[in-house]
GROMACS .gro file of C-alpha atoms in nm:
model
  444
    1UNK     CA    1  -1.506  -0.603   3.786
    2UNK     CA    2  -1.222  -0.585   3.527
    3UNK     CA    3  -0.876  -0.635   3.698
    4UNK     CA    4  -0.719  -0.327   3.671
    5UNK     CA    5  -1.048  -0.155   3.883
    6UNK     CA    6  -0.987  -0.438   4.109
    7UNK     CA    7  -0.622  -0.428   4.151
    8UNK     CA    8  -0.689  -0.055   4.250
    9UNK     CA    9  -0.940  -0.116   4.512
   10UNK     CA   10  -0.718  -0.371   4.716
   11UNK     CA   11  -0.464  -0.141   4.698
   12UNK     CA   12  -0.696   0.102   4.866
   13UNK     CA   13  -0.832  -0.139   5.080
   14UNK     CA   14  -0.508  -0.276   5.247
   15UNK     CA   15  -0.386   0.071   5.286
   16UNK     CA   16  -0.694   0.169   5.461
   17UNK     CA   17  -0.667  -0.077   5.675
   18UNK     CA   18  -0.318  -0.083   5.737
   19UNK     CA   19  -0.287   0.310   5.797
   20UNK     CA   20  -0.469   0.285   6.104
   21UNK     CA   21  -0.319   0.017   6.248
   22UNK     CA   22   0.052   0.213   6.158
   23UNK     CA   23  -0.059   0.537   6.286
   24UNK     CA   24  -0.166   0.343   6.633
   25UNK     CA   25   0.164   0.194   6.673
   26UNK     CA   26   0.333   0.472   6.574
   27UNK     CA   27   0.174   0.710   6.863
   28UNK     CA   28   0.070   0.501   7.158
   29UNK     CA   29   0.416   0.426   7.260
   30UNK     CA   30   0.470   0.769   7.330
   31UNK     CA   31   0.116   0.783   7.555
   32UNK     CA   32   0.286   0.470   7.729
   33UNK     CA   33   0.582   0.649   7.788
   34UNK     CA   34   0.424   0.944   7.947
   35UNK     CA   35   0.233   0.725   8.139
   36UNK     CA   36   0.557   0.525   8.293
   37UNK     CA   37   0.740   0.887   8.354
   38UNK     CA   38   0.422   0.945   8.593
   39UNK     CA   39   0.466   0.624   8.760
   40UNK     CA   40   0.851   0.636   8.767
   41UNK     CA   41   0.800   0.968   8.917
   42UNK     CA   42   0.455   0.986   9.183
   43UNK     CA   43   0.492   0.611   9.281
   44UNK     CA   44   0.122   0.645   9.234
   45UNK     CA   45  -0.007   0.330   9.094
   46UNK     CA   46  -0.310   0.398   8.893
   47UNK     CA   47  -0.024   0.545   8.643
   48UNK     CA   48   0.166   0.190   8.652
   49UNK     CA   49  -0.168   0.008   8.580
   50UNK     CA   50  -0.225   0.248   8.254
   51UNK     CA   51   0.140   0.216   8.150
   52UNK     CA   52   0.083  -0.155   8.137
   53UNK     CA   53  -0.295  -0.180   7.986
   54UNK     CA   54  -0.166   0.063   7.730
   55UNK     CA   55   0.135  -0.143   7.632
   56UNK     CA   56  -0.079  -0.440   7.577
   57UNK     CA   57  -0.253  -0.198   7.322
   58UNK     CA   58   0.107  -0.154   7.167
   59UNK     CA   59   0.153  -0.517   7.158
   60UNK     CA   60  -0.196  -0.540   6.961
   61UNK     CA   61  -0.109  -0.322   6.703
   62UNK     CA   62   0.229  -0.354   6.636
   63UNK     CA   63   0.127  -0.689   6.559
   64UNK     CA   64  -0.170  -0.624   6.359
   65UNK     CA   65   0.048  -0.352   6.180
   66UNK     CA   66   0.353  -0.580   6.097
   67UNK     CA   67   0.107  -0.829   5.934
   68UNK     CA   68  -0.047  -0.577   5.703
   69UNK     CA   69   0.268  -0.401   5.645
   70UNK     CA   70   0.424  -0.732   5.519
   71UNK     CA   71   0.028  -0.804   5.312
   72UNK     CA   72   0.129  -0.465   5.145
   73UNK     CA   73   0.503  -0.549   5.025
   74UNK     CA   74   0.360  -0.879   4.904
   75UNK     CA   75   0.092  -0.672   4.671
   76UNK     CA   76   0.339  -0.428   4.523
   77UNK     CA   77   0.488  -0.675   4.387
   78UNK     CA   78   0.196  -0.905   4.290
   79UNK     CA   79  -0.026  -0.590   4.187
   80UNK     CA   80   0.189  -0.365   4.085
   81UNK     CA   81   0.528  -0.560   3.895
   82UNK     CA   82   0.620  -0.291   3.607
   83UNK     CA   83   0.593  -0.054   3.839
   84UNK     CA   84   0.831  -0.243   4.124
   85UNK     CA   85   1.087  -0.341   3.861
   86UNK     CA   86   1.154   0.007   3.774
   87UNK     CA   87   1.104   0.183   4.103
   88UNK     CA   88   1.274  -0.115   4.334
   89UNK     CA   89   1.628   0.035   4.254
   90UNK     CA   90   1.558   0.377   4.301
   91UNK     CA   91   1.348   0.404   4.603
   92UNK     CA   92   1.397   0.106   4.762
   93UNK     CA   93   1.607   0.233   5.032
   94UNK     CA   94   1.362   0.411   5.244
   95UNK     CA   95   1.199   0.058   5.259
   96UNK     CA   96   1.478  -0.134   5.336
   97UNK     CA   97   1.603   0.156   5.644
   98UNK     CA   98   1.249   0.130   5.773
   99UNK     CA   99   1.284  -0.261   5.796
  100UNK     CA  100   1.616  -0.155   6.044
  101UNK     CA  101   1.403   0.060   6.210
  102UNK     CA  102   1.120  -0.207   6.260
  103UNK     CA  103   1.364  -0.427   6.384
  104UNK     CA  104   1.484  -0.205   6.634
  105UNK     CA  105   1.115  -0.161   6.712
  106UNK     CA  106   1.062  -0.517   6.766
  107UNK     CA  107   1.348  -0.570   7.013
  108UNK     CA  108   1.246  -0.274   7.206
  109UNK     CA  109   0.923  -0.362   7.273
  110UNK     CA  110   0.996  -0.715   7.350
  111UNK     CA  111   1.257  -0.514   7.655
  112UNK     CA  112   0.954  -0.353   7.752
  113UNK     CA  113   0.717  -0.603   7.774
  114UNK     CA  114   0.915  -0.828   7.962
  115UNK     CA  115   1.099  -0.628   8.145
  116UNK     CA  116   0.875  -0.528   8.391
  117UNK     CA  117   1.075  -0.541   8.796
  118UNK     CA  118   1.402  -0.735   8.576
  119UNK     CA  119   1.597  -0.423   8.432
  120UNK     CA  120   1.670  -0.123   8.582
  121UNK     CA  121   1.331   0.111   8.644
  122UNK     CA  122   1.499   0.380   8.418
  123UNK     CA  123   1.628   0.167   8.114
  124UNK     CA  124   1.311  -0.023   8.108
  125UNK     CA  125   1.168   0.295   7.988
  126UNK     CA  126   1.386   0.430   7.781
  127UNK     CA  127   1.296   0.081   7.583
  128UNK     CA  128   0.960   0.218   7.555
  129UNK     CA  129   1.068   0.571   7.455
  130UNK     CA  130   1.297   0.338   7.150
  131UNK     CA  131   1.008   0.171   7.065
  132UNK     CA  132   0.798   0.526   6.985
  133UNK     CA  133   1.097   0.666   6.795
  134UNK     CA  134   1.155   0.388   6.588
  135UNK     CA  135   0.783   0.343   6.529
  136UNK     CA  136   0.770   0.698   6.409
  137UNK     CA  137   1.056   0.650   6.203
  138UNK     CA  138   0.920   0.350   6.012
  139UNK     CA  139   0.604   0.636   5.964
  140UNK     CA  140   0.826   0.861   5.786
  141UNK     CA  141   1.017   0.653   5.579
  142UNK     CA  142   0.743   0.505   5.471
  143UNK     CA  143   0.586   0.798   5.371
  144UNK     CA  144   0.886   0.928   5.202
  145UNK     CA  145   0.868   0.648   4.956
  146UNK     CA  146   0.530   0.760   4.889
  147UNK     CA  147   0.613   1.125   4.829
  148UNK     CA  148   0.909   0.990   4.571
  149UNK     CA  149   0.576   0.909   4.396
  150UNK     CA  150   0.463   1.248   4.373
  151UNK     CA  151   0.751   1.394   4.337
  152UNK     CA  152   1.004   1.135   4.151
  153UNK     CA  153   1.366   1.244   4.206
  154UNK     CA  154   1.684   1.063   4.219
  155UNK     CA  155   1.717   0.902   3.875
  156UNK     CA  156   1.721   1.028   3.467
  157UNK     CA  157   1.416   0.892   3.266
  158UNK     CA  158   1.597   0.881   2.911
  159UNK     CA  159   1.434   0.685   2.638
  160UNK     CA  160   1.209   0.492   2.834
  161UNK     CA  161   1.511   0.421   3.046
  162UNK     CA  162   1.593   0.487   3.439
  163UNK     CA  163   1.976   0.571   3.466
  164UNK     CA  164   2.230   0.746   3.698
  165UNK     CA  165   1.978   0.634   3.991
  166UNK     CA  166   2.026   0.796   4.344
  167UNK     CA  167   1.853   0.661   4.601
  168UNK     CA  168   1.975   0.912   4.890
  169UNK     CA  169   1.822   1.216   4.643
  170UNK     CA  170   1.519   0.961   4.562
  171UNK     CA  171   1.435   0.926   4.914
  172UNK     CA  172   1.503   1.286   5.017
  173UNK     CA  173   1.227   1.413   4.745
  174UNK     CA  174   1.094   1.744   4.744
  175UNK     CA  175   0.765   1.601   4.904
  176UNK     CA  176   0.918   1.384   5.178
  177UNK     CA  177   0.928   1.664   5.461
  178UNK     CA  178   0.614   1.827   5.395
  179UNK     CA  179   0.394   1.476   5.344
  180UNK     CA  180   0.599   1.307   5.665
  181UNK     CA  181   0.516   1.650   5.857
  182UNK     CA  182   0.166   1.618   5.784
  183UNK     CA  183   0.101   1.262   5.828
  184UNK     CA  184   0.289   1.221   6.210
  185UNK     CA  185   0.074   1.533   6.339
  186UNK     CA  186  -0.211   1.334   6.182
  187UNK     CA  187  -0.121   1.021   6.369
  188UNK     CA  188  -0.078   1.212   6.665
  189UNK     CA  189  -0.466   1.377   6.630
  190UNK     CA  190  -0.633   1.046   6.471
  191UNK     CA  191  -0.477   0.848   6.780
  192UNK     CA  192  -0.513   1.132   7.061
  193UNK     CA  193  -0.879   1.191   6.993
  194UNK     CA  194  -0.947   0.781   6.944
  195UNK     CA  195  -0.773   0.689   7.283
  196UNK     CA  196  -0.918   0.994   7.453
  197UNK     CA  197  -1.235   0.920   7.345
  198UNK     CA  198  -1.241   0.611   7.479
  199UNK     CA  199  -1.184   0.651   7.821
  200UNK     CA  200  -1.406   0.957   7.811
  201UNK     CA  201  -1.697   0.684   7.748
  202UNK     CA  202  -1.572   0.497   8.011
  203UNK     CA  203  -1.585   0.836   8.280
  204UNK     CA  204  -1.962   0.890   8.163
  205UNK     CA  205  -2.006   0.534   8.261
  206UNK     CA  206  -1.907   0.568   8.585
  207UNK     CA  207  -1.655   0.298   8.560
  208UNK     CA  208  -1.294   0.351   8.722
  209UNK     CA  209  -1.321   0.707   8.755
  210UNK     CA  210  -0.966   0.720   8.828
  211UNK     CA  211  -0.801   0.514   8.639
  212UNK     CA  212  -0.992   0.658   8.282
  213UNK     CA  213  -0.931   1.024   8.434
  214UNK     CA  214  -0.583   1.021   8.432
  215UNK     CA  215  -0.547   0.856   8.091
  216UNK     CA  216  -0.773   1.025   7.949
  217UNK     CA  217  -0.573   1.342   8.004
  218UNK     CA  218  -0.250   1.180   7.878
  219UNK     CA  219  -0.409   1.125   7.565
  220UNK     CA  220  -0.641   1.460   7.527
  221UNK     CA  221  -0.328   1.650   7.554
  222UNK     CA  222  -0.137   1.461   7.303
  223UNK     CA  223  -0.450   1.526   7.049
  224UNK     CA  224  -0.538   1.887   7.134
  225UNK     CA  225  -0.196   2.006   7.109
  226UNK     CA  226  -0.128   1.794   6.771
  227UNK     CA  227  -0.449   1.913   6.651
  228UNK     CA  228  -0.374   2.292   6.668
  229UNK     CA  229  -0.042   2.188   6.488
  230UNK     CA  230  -0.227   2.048   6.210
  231UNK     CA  231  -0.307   2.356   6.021
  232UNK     CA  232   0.029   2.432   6.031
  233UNK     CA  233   0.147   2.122   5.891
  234UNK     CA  234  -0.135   2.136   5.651
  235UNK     CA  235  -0.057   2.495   5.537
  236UNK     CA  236   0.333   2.376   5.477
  237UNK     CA  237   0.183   2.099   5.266
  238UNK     CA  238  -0.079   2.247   5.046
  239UNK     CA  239   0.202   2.568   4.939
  240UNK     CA  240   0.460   2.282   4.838
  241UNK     CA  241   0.146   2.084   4.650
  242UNK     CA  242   0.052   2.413   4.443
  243UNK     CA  243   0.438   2.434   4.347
  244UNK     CA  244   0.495   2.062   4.259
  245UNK     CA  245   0.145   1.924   4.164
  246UNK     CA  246  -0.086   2.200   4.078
  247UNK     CA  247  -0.351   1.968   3.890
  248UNK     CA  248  -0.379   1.789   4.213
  249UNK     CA  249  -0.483   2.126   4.437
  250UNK     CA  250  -0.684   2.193   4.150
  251UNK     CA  251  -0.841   1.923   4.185
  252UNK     CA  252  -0.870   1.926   4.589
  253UNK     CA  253  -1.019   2.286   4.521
  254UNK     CA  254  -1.231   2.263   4.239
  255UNK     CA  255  -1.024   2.491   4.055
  256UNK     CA  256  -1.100   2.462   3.648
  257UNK     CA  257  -0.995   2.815   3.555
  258UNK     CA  258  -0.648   2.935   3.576
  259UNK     CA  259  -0.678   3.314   3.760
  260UNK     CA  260  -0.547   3.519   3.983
  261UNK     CA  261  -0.722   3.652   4.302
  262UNK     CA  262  -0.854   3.290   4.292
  263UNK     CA  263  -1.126   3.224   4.599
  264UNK     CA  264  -1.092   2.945   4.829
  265UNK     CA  265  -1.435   2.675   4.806
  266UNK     CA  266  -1.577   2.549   5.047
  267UNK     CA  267  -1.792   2.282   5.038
  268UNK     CA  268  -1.990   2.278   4.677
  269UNK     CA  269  -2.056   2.000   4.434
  270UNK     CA  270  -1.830   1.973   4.148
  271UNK     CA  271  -1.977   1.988   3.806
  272UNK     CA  272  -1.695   1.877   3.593
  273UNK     CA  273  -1.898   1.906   3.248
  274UNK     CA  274  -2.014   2.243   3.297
  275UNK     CA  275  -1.623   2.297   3.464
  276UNK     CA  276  -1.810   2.484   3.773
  277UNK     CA  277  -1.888   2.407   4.172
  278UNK     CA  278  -2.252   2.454   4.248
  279UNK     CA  279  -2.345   2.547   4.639
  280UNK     CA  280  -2.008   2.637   4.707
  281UNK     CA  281  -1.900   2.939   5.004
  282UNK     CA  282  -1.623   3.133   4.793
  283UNK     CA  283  -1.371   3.344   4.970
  284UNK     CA  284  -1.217   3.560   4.760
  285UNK     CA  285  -0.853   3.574   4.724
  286UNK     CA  286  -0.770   3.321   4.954
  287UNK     CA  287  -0.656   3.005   4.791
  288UNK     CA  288  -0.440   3.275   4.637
  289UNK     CA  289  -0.292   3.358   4.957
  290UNK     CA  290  -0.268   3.007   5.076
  291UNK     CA  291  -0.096   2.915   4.745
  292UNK     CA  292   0.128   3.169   4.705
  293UNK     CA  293   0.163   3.437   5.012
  294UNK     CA  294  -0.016   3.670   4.771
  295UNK     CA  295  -0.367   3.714   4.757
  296UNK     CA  296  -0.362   3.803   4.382
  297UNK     CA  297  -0.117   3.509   4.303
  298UNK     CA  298  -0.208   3.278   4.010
  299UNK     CA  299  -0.334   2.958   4.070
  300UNK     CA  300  -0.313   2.739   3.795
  301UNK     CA  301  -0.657   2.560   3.720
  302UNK     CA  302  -0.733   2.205   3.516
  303UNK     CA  303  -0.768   2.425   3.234
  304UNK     CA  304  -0.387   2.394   3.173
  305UNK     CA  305  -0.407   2.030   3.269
  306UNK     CA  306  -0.438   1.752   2.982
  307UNK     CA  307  -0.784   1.597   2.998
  308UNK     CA  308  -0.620   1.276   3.023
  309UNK     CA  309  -0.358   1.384   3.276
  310UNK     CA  310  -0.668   1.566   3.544
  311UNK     CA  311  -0.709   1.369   3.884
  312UNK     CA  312  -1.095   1.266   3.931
  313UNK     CA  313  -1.256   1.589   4.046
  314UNK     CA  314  -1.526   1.504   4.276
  315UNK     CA  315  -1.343   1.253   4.489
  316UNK     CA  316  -1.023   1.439   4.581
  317UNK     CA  317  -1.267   1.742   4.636
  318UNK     CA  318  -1.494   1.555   4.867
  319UNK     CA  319  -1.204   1.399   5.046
  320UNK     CA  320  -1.031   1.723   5.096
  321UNK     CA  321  -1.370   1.890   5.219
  322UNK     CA  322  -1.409   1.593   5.476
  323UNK     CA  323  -1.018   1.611   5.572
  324UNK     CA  324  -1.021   2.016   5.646
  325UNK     CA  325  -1.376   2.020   5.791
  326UNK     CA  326  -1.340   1.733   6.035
  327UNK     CA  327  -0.958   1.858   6.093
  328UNK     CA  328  -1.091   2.248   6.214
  329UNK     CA  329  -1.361   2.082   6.453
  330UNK     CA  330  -1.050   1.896   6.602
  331UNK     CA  331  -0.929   2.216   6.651
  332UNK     CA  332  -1.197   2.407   6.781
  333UNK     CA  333  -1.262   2.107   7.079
  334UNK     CA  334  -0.875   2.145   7.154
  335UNK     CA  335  -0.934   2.522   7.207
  336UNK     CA  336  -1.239   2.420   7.444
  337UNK     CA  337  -1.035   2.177   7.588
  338UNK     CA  338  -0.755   2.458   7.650
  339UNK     CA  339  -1.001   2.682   7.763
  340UNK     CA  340  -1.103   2.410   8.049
  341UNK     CA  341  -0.734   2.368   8.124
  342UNK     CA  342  -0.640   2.752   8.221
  343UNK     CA  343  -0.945   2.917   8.282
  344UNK     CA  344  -1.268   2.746   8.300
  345UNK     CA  345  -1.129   2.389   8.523
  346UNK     CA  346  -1.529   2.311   8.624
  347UNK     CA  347  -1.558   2.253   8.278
  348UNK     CA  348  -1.339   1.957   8.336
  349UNK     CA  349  -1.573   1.745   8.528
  350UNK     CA  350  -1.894   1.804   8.251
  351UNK     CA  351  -2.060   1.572   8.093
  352UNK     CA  352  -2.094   1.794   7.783
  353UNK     CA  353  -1.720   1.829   7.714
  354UNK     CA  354  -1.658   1.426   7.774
  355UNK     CA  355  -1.979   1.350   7.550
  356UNK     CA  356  -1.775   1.594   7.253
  357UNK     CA  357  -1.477   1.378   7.281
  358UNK     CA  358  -1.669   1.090   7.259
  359UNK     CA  359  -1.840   1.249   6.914
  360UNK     CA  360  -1.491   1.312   6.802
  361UNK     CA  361  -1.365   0.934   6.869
  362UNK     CA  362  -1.361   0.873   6.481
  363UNK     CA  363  -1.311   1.163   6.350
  364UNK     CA  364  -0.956   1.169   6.387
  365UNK     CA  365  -0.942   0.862   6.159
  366UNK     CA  366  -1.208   0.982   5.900
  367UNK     CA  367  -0.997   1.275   5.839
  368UNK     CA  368  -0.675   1.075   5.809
  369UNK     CA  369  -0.842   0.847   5.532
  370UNK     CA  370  -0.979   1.108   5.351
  371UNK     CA  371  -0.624   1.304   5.366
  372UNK     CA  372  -0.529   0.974   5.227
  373UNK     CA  373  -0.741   0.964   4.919
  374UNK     CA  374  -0.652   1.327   4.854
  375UNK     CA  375  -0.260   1.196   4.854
  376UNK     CA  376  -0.330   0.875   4.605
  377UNK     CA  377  -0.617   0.956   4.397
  378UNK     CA  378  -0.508   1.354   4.355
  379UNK     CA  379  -0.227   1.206   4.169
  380UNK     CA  380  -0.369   0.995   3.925
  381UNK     CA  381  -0.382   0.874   3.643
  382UNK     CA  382   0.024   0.875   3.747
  383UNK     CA  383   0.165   0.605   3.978
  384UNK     CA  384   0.487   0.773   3.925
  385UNK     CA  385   0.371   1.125   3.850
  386UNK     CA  386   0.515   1.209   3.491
  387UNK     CA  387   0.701   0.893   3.462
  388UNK     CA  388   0.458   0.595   3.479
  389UNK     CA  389   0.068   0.578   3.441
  390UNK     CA  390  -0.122   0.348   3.703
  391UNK     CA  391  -0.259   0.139   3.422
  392UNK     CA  392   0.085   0.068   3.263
  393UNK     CA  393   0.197  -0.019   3.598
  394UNK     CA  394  -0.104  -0.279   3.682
  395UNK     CA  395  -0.008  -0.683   3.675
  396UNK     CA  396  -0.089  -0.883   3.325
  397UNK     CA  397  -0.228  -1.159   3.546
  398UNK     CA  398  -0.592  -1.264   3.540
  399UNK     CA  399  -0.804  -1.323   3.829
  400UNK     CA  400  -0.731  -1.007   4.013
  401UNK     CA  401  -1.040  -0.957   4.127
  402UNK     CA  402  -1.055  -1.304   4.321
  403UNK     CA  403  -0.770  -1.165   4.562
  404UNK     CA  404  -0.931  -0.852   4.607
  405UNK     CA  405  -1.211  -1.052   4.775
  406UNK     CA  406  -0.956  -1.304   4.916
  407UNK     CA  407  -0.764  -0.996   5.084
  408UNK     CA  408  -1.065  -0.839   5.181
  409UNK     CA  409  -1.210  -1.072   5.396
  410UNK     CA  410  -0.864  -1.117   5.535
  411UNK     CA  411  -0.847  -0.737   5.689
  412UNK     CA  412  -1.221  -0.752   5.803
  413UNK     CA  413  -1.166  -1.029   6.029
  414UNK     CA  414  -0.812  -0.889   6.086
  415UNK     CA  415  -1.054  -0.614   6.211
  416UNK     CA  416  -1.303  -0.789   6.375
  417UNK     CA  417  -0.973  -0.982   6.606
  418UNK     CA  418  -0.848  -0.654   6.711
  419UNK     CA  419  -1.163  -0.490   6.821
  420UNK     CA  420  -1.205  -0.780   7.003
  421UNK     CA  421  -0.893  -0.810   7.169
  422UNK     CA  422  -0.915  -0.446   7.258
  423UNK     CA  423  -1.275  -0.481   7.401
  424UNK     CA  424  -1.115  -0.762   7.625
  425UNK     CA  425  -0.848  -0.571   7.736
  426UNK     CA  426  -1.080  -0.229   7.825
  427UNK     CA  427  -1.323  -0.509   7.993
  428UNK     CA  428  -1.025  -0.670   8.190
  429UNK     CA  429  -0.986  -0.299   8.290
  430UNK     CA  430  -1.347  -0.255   8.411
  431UNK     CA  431  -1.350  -0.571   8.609
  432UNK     CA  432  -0.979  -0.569   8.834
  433UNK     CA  433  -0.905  -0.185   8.938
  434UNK     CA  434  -1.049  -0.046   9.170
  435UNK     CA  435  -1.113   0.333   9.132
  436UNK     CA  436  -1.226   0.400   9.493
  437UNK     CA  437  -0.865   0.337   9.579
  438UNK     CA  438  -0.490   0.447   9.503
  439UNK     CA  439  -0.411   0.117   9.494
  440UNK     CA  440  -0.507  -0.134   9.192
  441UNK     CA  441  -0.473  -0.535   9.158
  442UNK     CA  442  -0.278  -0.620   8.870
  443UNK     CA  443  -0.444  -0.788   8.587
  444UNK     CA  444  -0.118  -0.802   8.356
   0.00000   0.00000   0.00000
């Protein structure tokens, strides 16, 4: 494995790691919250007992996050040092706001967790409600250094020089709303559908019918609604990618040929040689409209790309396919689920709707990782797009390929210690309440 491949892949690795751990943290504080408002509210303690197993989920991966997160700083600058030295300046203030707002994270939560019959009822959640906020705010800054990737802004690029940098324009890129739009609804489905899906199991097993009822809704709600948003989001997002980086919907779609009227693909296998998608559903006109607003719009294909300025084909198509088919099944159990909600509530005690959100326990995150890939490898061969290639960007240091193994093993058994300590926690759960009864025993 030569070093630059390798340098790539723990890139991708970490990030694939830590993006689920981030989105987690980002969205179960707000399930928490809604949880406490219950409790606050009803008195009824089944909601106290969820407020508080839920938390020590928040704990989990807020820790789990904040070690990856920090993993991740470490390799841009290991990994990636051209690219840091010339990017640090210019959009290094989204970074350094989001450590502020992980502070501001951390304090919270440490208010909440201990705070439990010492601070007023009412301020002890309004911690919790800081720590979601801030959590989500650490998302989008985040991500709005990423979209200053795909759409640099904020600085000249003169001779091979950066000058009369900006970071307030830098960070407030043309792809910041759009990509920070689309990746919180994400986080809200991947999460929604993960923790709903969970205690769904738990109701088929006939364990604390109750207590995995009630949270179960919580979260179902959070992901149906979130998932009917997604389209939305995604619709926003794919107009302002055909207007700033048309090679990369090109590439999501398949598109070689530059033409109006141009039909939206689904599914098909790419055959970049012959510069044609075999097996593919074609709807006529519509990538047009979804482009554009105009169903005989242009859509500009590869063929106006560079050869050695084209994303990889196959891989941001397959990604996109996953993220948009596993996205509108999302959406079409939210509609059930809405359907069970206002007209059809005997539906809400079936087996066959629990065992679909159980099927859809992943999903959420399959989709999110292959939106991902769409987002990172769609852009290449660009770190910066137009400004700096990936391979001009990559570290002169040997022996890359070592610390891709090194950091490897490290987020596996990262892994492996959080699904653990959240099978311990759902087992604690199993063991102490009792579901037969409005009252629980505490086990926190």
């Amino acid at each position: 494995m030569d070093d630059f491949l390798a340098a790539r892949l723990q890139m991708a690795f970490s990030l694939g790691f830590h993006i689920v751990f981030a989105c987690i943290g980002m969205v179960m504080p707000f399930f928490m919250t809604v949880a406490h408002f219950y409790w606050l509210k009803t008195k009824k303690i089944v909601y106290r007992d969820i407020t508080k197993a839920w938390s020590k989920g928040v704990a989990i991966f807020f820790a789990t996050g904040a070690v990856s997160g920090t993993v991740l700083s470490f390799e841009l600058g290991l990994l990636w040092p051209k690219f840091m030295e010339h990017a640090g300046p210019i959009f290094g203030m989204p970074f350094s706001l989001e450590g502020t707002a992980f502070f501001i994270e951390a304090i919270a939560l440490g208010f909440y967790l201990y705070g439990w019959n010492k601070i007023n009822p009412w301020f002890h959640w309004a911690t919790g409600v800081v720590v979601g906020i801030s959590g989500l705010a650490s998302g989008i800054l985040v991500v709005a250094a990423n979209a200053w990737m795909n759409s640099p802004a904020g600085f000249d690029y003169i001779d091979g020089q950066y000058l009369n940098i900006d970071p307030v324009k830098a960070m407030f890129n043309e792809a910041w709303f759009s990509q920070s739009l689309h990746m919180c609804v994400a986080a809200f489905v991947s999460t929604g559908f993960a923790v709903a899906g969970v205690h769904a199991l738990m109701i088929l097993k006939g364990k604390n019918i109750q207590f995995h009822s009630k949270a179960f809704k919580i979260a179902a709600v959070f992901a149906t609604v979130a998932a009917c948003l997604q389209p939305i989001s995604g619709d926003i997002s794919a107009k302002d990618v055909a207007k700033r980086q048309p090679e990369k919907l090109a590439a999501m779609e398949a598109h070689f040929h530059t033409e109006r009227n141009a039909p939206l693909i689904i599914g098909g296998i790419p055959d970049t040689a012959a510069r044609k998608v075999d097996y593919a559903i074609k709807i006529p006109g519509l990538l047009s409209f979804m482009a554009t607003g105009d169903f005989n719009g242009e859509v500009k294909g590869l063929d106006q790309v560079p050869k050695d300025e084209q994303p990889p084909v196959a891989v941001t198509h397959y990604a996109f396919q996953i993220m948009v088919g596993l996205g509108m099944a999302m959406v079409l159990l939210a509609i059930l689920y809405f359907v069970a909600l206002w007209k059809k509530k005997q539906w809400l005690n079936s087996n066959w709707l629990l065992k679909l959100f159980v099927v859809a326990t992943p999903l959420g995150f399959i989709a999110l990782e292959a939106g991902w890939t769409v987002t990172e490898v769609g852009r290449q061969p660009w770190i910066i797009r137009g400004v700096m290639r990936t391979a001009d960007a990559v570290t002169p240091m040997p022996g890359i390929a070592y610390s891709f193994y090194l950091f490897t093993a490290v987020y596996i058994s990262l892994s492996i210690i959080v699904s653990l300590l959240l099978y311990r926690q759902i087992s604690m759960v199993g063991k102490l309440y009792d579901s037969t009864s409005d009252q629980s025993k505490s086990f926190l």
